[in-house]
Coordinates of C-alpha atoms and ligand atoms in Angstrom, one line a residue:
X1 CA -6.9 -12.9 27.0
X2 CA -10.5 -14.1 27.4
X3 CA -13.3 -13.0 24.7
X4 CA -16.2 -11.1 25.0
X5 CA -18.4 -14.5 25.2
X6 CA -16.6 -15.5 28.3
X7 CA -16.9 -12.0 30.2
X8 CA -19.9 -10.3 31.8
X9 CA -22.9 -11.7 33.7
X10 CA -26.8 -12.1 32.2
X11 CA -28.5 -8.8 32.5
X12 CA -25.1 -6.8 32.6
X13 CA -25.7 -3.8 30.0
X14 CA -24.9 -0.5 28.4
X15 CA -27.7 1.2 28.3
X16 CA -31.8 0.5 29.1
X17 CA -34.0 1.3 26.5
X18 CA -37.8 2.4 27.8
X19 CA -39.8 -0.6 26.9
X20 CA -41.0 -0.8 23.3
X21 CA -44.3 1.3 22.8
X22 CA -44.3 0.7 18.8
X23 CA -46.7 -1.5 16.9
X24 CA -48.0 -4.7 18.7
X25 CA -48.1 -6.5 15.1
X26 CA -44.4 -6.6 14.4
X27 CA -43.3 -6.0 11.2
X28 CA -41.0 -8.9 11.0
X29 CA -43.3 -12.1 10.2
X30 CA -43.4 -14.5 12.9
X31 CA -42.0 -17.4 11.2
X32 CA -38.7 -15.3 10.4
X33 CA -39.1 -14.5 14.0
X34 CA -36.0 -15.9 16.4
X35 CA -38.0 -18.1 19.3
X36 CA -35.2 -17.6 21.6
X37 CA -32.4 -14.5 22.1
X38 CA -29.7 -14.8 20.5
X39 CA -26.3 -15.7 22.9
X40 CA -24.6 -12.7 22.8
X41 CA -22.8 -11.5 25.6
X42 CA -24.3 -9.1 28.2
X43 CA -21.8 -6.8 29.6
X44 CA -21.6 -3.1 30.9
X45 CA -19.9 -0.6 28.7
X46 CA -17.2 -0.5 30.7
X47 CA -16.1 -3.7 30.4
X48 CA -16.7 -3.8 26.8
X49 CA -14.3 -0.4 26.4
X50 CA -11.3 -2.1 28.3
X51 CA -12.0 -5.6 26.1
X52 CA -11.2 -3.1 23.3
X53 CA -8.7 -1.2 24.7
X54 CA -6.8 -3.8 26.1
X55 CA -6.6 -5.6 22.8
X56 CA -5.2 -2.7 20.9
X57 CA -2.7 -2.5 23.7
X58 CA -1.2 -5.4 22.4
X59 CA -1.1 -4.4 18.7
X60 CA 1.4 -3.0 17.0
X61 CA 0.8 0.4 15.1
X62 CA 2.4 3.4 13.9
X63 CA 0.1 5.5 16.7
X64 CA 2.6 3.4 19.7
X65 CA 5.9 2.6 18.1
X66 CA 8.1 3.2 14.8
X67 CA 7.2 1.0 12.3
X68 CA 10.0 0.8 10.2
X69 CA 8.4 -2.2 7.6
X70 CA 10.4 -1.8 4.1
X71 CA 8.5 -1.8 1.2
X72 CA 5.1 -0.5 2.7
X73 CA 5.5 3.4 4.0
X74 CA 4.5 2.9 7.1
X75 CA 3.9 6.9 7.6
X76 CA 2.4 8.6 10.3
X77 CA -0.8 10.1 8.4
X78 CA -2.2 13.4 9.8
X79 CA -5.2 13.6 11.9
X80 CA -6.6 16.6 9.2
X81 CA -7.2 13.6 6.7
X82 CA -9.1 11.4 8.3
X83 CA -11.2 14.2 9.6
X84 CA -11.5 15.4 6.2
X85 CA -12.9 11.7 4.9
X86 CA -14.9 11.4 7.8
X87 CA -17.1 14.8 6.8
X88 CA -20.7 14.2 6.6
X89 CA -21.2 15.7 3.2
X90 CA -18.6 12.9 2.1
X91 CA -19.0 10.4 4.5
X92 CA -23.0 9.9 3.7
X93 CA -23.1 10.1 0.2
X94 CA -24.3 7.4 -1.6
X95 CA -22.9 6.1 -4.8
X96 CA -26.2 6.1 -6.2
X97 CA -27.3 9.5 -5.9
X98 CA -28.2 10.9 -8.8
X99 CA -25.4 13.6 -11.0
X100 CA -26.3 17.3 -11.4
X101 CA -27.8 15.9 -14.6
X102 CA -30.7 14.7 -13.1
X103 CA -31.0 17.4 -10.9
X104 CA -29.1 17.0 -8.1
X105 CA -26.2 19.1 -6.9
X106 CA -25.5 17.1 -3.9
X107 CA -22.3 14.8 -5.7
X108 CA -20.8 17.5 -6.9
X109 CA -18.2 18.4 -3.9
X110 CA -17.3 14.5 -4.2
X111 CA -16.8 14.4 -8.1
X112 CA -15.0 17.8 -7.7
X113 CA -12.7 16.0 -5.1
X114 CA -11.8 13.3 -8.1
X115 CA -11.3 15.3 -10.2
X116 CA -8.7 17.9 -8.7
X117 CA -7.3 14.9 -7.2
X118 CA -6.4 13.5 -10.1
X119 CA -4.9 16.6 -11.6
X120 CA -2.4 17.0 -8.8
X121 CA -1.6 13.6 -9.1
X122 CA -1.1 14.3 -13.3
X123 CA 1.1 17.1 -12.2
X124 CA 2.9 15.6 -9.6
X125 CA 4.0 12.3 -12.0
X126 CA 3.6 14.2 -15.6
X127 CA 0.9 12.0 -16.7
X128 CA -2.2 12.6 -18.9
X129 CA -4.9 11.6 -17.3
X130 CA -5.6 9.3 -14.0
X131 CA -8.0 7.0 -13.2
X132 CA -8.9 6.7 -9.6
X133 CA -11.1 3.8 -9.6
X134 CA -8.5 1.1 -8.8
X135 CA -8.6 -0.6 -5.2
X136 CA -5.2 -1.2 -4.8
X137 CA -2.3 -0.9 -6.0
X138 CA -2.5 -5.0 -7.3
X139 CA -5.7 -3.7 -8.4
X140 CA -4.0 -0.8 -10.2
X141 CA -1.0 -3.1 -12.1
X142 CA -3.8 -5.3 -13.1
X143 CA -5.8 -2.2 -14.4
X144 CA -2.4 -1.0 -16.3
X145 CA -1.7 -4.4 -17.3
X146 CA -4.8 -4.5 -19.5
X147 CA -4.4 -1.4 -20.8
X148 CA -1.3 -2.3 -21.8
X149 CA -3.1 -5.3 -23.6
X150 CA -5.4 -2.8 -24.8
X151 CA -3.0 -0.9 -26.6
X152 CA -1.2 -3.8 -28.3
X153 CA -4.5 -5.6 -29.2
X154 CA -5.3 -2.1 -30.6
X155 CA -2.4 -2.3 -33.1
X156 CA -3.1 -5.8 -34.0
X157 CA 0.2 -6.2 -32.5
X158 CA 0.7 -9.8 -30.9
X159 CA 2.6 -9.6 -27.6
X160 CA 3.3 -12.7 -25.3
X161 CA 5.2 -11.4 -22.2
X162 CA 6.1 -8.6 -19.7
X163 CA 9.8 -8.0 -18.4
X164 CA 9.7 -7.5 -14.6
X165 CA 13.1 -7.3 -12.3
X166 CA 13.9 -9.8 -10.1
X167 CA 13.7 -7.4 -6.9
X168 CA 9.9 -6.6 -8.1
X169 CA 7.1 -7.0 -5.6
X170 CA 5.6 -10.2 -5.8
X171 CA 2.0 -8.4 -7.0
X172 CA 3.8 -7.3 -10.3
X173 CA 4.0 -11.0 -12.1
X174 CA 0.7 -11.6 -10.4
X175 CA -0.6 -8.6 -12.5
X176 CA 1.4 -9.8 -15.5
X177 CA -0.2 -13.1 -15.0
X178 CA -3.5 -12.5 -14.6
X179 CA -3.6 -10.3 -17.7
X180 CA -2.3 -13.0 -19.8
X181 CA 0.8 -12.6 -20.0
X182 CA 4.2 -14.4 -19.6
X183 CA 6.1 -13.1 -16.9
X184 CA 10.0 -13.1 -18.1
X185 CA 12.1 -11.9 -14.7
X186 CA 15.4 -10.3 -14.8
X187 CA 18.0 -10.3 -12.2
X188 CA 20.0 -7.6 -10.9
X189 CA 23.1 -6.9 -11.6
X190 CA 26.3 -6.3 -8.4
X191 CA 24.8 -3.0 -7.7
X192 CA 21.6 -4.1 -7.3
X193 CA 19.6 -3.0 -10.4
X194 CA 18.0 -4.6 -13.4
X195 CA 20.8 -6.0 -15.1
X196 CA 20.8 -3.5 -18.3
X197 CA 22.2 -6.1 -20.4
X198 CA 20.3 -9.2 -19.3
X199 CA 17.0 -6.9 -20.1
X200 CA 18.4 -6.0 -23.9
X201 CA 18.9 -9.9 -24.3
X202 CA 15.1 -10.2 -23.0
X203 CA 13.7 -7.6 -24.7
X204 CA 11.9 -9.2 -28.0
X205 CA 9.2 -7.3 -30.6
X206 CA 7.1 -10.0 -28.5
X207 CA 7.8 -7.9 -25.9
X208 CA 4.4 -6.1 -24.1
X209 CA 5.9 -4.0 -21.7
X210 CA 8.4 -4.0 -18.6
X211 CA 7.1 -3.3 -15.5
X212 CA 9.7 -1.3 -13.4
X213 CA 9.6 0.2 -9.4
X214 CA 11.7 3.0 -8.7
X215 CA 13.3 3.5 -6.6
X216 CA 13.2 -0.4 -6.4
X217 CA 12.7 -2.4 -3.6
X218 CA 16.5 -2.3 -2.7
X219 CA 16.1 1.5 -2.2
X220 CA 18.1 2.3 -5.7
X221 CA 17.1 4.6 -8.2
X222 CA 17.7 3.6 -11.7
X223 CA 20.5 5.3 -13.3
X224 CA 20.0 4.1 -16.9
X225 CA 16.2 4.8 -16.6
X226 CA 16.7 7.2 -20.3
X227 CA 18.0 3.9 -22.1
X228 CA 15.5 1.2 -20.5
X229 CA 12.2 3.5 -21.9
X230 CA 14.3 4.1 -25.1
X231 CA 14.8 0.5 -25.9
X232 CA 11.3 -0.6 -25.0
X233 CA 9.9 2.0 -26.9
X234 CA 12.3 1.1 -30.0
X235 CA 9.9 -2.2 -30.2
X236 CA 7.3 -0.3 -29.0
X237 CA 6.5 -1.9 -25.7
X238 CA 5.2 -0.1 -22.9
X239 CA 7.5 1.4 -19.9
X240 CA 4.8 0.9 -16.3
X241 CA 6.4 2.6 -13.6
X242 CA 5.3 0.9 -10.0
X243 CA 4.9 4.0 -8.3
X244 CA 4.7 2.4 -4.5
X245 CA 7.6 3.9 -3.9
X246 CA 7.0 7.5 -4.8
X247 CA 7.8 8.6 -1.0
X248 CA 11.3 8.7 -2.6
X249 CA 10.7 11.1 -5.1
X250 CA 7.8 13.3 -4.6
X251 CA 8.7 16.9 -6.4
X252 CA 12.4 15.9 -7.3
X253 CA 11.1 13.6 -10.8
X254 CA 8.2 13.0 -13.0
X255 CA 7.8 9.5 -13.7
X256 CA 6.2 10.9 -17.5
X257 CA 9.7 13.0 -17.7
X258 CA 11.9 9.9 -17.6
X259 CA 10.0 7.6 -20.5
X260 CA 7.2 5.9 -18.1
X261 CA 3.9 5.2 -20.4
X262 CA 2.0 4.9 -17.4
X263 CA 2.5 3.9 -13.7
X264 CA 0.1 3.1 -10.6
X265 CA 0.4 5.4 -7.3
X266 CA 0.0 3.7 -3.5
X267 CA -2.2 6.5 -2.0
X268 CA -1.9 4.3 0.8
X269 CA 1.6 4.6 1.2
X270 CA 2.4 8.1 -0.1
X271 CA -0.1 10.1 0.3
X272 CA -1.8 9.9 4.0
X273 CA -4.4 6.4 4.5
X274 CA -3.1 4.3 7.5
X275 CA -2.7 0.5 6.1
X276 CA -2.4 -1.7 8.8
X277 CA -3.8 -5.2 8.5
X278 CA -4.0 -5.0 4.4
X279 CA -6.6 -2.1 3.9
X280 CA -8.2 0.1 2.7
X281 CA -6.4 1.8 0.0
X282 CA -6.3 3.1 -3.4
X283 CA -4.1 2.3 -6.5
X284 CA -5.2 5.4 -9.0
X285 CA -3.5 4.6 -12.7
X286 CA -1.8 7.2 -14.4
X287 CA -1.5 6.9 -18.3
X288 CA 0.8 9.4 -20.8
X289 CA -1.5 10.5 -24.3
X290 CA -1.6 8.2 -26.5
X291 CA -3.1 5.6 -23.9
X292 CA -5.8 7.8 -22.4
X293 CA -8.5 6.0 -25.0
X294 CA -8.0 2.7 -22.8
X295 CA -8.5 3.7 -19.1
X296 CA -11.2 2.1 -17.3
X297 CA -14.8 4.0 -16.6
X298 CA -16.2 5.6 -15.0
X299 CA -14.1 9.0 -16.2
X300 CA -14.9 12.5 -14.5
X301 CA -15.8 15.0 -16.4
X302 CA -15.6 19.1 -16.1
X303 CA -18.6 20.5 -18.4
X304 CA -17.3 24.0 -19.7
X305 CA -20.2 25.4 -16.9
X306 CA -17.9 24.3 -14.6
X307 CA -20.0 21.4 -13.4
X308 CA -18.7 17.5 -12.9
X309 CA -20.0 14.4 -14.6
X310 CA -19.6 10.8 -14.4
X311 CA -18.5 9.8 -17.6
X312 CA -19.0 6.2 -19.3
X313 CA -19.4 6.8 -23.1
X314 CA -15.5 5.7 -24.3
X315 CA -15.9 2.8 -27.0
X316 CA -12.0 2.1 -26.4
X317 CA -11.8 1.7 -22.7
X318 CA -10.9 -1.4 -20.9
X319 CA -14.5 -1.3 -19.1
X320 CA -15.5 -1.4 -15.2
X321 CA -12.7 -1.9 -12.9
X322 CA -14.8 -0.9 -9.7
X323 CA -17.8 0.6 -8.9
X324 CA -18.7 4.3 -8.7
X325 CA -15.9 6.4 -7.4
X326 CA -13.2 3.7 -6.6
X327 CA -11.9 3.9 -2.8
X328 CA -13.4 7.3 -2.1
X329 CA -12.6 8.2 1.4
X330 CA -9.2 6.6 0.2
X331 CA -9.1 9.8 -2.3
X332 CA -10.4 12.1 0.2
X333 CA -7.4 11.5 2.4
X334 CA -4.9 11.9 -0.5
X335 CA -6.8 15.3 -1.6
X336 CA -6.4 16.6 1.6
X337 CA -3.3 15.9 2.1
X338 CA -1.8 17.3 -1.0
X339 CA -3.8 20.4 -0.5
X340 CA -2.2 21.0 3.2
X341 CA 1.6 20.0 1.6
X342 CA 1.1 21.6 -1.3
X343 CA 4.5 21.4 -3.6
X344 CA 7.3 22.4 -1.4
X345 CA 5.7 20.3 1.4
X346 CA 5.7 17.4 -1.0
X347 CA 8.9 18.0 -1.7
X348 CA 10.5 18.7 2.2
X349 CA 8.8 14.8 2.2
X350 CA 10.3 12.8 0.4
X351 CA 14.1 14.4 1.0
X352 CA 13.2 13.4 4.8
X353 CA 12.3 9.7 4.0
X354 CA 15.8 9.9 2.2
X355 CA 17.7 11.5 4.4
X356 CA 15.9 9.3 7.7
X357 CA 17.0 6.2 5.1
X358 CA 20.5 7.2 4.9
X359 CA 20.6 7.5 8.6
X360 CA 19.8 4.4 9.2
X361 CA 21.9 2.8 7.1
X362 CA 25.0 4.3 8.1
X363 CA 24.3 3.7 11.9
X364 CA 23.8 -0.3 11.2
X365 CA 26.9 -0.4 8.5
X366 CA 29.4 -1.4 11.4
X367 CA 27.0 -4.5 12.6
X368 CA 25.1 -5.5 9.5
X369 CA 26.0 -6.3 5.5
X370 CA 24.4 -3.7 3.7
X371 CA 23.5 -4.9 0.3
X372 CA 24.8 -1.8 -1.9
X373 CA 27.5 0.6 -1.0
X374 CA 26.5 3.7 -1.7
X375 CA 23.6 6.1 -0.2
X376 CA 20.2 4.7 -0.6
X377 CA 16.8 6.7 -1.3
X378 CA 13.6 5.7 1.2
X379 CA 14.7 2.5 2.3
X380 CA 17.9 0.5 3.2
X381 CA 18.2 -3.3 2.8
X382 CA 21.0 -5.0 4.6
X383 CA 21.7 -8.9 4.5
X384 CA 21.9 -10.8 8.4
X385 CA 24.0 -13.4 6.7
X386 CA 26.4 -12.8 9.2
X387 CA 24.0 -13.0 11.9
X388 CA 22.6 -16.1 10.4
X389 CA 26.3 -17.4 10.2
X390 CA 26.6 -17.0 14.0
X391 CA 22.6 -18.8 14.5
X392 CA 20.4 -15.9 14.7
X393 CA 18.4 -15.3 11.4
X394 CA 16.8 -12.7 10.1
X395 CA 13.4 -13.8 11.6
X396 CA 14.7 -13.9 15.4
X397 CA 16.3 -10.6 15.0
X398 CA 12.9 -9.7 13.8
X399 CA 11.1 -11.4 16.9
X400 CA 14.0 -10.3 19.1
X401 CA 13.0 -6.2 17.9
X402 CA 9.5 -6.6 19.4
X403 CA 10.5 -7.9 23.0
X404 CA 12.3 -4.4 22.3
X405 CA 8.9 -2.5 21.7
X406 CA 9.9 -2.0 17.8
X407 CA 8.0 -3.3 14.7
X408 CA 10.3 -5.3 12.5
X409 CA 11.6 -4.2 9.4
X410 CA 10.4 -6.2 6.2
X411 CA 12.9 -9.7 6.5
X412 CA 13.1 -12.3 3.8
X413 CA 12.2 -9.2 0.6
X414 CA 13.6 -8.4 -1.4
X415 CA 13.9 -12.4 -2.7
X416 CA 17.1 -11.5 -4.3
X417 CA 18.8 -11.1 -0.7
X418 CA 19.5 -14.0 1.4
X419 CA 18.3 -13.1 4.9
X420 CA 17.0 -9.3 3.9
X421 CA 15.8 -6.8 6.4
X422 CA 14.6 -3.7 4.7
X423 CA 13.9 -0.9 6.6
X424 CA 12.2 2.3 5.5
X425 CA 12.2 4.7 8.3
X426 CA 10.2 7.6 6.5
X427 CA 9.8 10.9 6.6
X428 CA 7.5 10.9 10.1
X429 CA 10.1 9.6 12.6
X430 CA 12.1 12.3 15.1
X431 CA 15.9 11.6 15.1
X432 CA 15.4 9.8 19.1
X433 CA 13.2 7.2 17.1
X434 CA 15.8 6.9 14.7
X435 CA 18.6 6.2 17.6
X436 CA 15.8 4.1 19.3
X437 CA 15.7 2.1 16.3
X438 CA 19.6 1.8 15.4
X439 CA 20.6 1.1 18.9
X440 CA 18.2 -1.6 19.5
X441 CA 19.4 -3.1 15.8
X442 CA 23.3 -2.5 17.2
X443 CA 22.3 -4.6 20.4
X444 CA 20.6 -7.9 18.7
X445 CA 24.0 -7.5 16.7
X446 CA 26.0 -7.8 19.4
X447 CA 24.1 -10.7 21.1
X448 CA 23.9 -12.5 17.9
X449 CA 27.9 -12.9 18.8
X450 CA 27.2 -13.9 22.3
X451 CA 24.2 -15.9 22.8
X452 CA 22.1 -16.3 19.4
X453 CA 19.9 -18.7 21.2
X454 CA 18.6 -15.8 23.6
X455 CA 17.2 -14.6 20.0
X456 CA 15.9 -17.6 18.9
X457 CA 13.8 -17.5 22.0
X458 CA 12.5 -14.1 21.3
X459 CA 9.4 -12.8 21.8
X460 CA 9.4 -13.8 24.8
X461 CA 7.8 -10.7 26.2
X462 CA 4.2 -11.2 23.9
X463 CA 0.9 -13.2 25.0
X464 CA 1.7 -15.8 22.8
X465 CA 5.3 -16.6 21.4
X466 CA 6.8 -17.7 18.6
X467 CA 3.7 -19.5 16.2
X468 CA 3.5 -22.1 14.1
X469 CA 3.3 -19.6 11.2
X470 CA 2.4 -22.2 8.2
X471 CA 0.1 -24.1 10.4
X472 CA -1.8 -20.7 11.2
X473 CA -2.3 -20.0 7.4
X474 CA -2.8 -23.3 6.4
X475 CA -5.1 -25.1 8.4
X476 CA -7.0 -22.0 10.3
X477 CA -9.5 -23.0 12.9
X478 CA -11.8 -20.4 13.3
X479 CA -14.2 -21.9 15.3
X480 CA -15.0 -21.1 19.0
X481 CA -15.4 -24.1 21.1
X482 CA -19.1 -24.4 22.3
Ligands
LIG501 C1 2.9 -2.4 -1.8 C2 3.4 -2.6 -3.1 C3 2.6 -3.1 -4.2 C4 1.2 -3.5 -4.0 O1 0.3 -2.6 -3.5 P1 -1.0 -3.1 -2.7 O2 -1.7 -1.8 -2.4 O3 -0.4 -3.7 -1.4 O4 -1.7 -4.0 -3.5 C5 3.2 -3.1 -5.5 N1 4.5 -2.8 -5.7 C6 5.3 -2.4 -4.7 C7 6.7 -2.0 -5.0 C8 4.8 -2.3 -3.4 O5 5.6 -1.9 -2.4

């Protein structure tokens, strides 16, 4: 596909202006002044509209096809929200407009929208108190991860390393890392959950905290959840719940009720921002009591005359993690979306992510090793070992789903599965995209037996085939040819 530079004809345009009857004396001074126009390209809005459109045919998005990528919640988010975010009175506010304190009355919808956001999301995980200034939910483990160091430093207690499963997303000993501590990694045990034992052997009065997803990236709740907080807590370490999977669990648990100290949401995933292409999103922190003290500031505040207040004054806190109201739009999205749910809609959620889960993986059992026996919550992870076996990896089965019009599942995560796809259908998807999904899936199975090279040539259907995909990280070109 050609770019915009090489369409269109000089003098080709949108739309005429009249010609300029402002000030002769330009307020630009000449010698910042261009001397000749910039080489843009001149084209008609038409052509520019089908540039556009054209190049979001060939994407890939929940809007065109079902997007079953494990690990990410790859909802369909509702319209409402983004219309919601996109309001003016939230949409043109900016961060630096003064509080109600100094007179103005104009943030108050905006810090009223924090606030109640974070209360639902207090009730909906039995938290104390959530911050909602993290970017992320990277940004959120590393936010939780110095609270956690917070707390211990606190105690004059010296800590040197965090537990984390060996199924754990790769941004939780990332977190770990970056706030100083030692990342110690336990592997699973047969059924595909921190090996209980393994973690008691781990577990030292050194120990800072464990950092725990559940369900975990395998799709498996944690049965032994009870003993894992009381044993941390016996040393008193802290128990972080990775909440990117709370699609599972929405309404059915609390991660506060099972022992978590604190725990960082996805409202990205869970609760209604699209995420395509790595952004925007929002990683709010929840904390339990005894670690409110440490959360990051800003904090919104209610005043008893029912008014809402930017809050900075907590000696204890871990400081700035972002500026001003975090993610905001982010936030509006979630609030909205929570509000039209409400509790039994929350609920109705995440039992269809389960149930859509559990679909899924009974319909691929016959072709495909599934990695644990039983039912699974959100997501299903099977192994293409004996795909692989025959010549077709994971990756060309992936490649192969696309000539198919499907997005591939997540291959090659969890790391603890040689030759993983992991695919989380989610609540969103009608039963045909469920069959559409499973019978292409059944099909790459069968030719995997009968002509694995026809995979290995896959896509073969896309502008540009299969890419040399270290070359394209490592040694990017981004430069147009003059
Ligand atoms: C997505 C994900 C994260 C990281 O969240 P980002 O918003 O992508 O930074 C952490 N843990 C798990 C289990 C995840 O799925």
């Amino acid at each position: 596909m050609r770019v915009l530079y090489e369409k269109g004809a000089p003098g080709r345009r949108a739309v005429r202006l009249p010609p300029f009857d402002g000030p002769t004396e330009p307020a630009i001074p000449s010698a910042l002044r261009r001397e000749t126009p910039a080489a843009l390209p001149e084209l008609s809005e038409l052509e520019v509209v089908r540039h556009f459109t054209g190049l979001s045919h060939r994407n890939f998005s929940i809007d065109t096809h079902p997007y079953p990528l494990g690990s990410c919640t790859m909802k369909y988010n509702p319209r409402a929200c983004e219309q919601a975010a996109a309001l003016e009175g939230f949409a043109e506010l900016h961060p630096l407009w003064p509080q109600l304190r100094h007179g103005s009355p104009l943030t108050q919808g905006a810090l009223e929208v924090l606030y109640e956001t974070g209360r639902l999301l207090c009730e909906i995980t039995g938290m104390a108190e959530f911050t909602l200034q993290p970017l992320a939910g990277a940004h959120g483990e590393f936010t939780a991860a110095r609270i956690m160091a917070a707390y211990h430093a606190d105690r004059g207690s010296k800590r040197t390393h965090i537990l984390i499963p060996d199924s754990a997303h790769g941004t939780n000993p990332a977190s770990a890392r970056l706030a100083g501590y030692d990342v110690v990694t336990v592997p699973s045990d047969t059924g595909g959950v921190m090996d209980f034992d393994r973690f008691r052997a781990a577990l030292t009065p050194e120990t800072a905290g464990v950092m725990l997803t559940c369900p975990n990236t395998l799709g498996l709740f944690n049965p032994r959840i009870r003993e894992i907080a009381d044993a941390i807590h016996a040393v008193d370490g802290l128990f972080y719940y990775d909440g990117a999977n709370l699609n599972a669990l929405l309404g059915r648990c609390k991660p506060g009720a099972m022992g978590f100290d604190l725990c960082h949401l996805n409202l990205h995933k869970t609760f209604a921002t699209p995420h395509g292409g790595g952004g925007p999103g929002a990683g709010p922190v929840g904390v339990v009591e005894r670690l409110r003290p440490y959360l990051p500031v800003s904090r919104v505040r209610k005043a008893p005359d029912g008014t809402f207040h930017l809050h900075y004054d907590e000696p204890r806190s871990i400081g700035y993690v972002a500026p001003f109201y975090g993610n905001f739009a982010v936030i509006v999205r979630a609030f909205a979306y929570l509000q039209m749910l409400g509790r039994e809609g929350l609920r109705e959620t995440s039992d269809m992510a389960v149930l859509a889960a559990n679909v899924v993986q009974e319909r691929l059992r016959a072709a495909y090793e599934a990695v644990t026996p039983g039912r699974c919550m959100h997501e299903c992870v099977f192994s293409a070992r004996r795909q692989a076996a025959k010549g077709a990896r994971a990756l060309d089965l992936a490649k192969a789903l696309i000539d198919r019009g499907l997005h591939p599942p997540t291959v090659y995560f969890p790391l603890n599965v040689p030759e993983a796809l992991m695919i989380e259908p989610t609540e969103t998807e009608a039963p045909e995209s469920l069959t559409l999904l499973t019978d292409a899936l059944l099909e790459l199975a069968a030719l995997a037996e009968r002509d694995p090279d026809a995979l290995r040539r896959a896509p073969e259907t896309t502008p540009v085939g299969r890419l040399d995909e270290v070359a394209a990280a490592r040694e990017m070109n981004l430069v147009w040819p003059d």
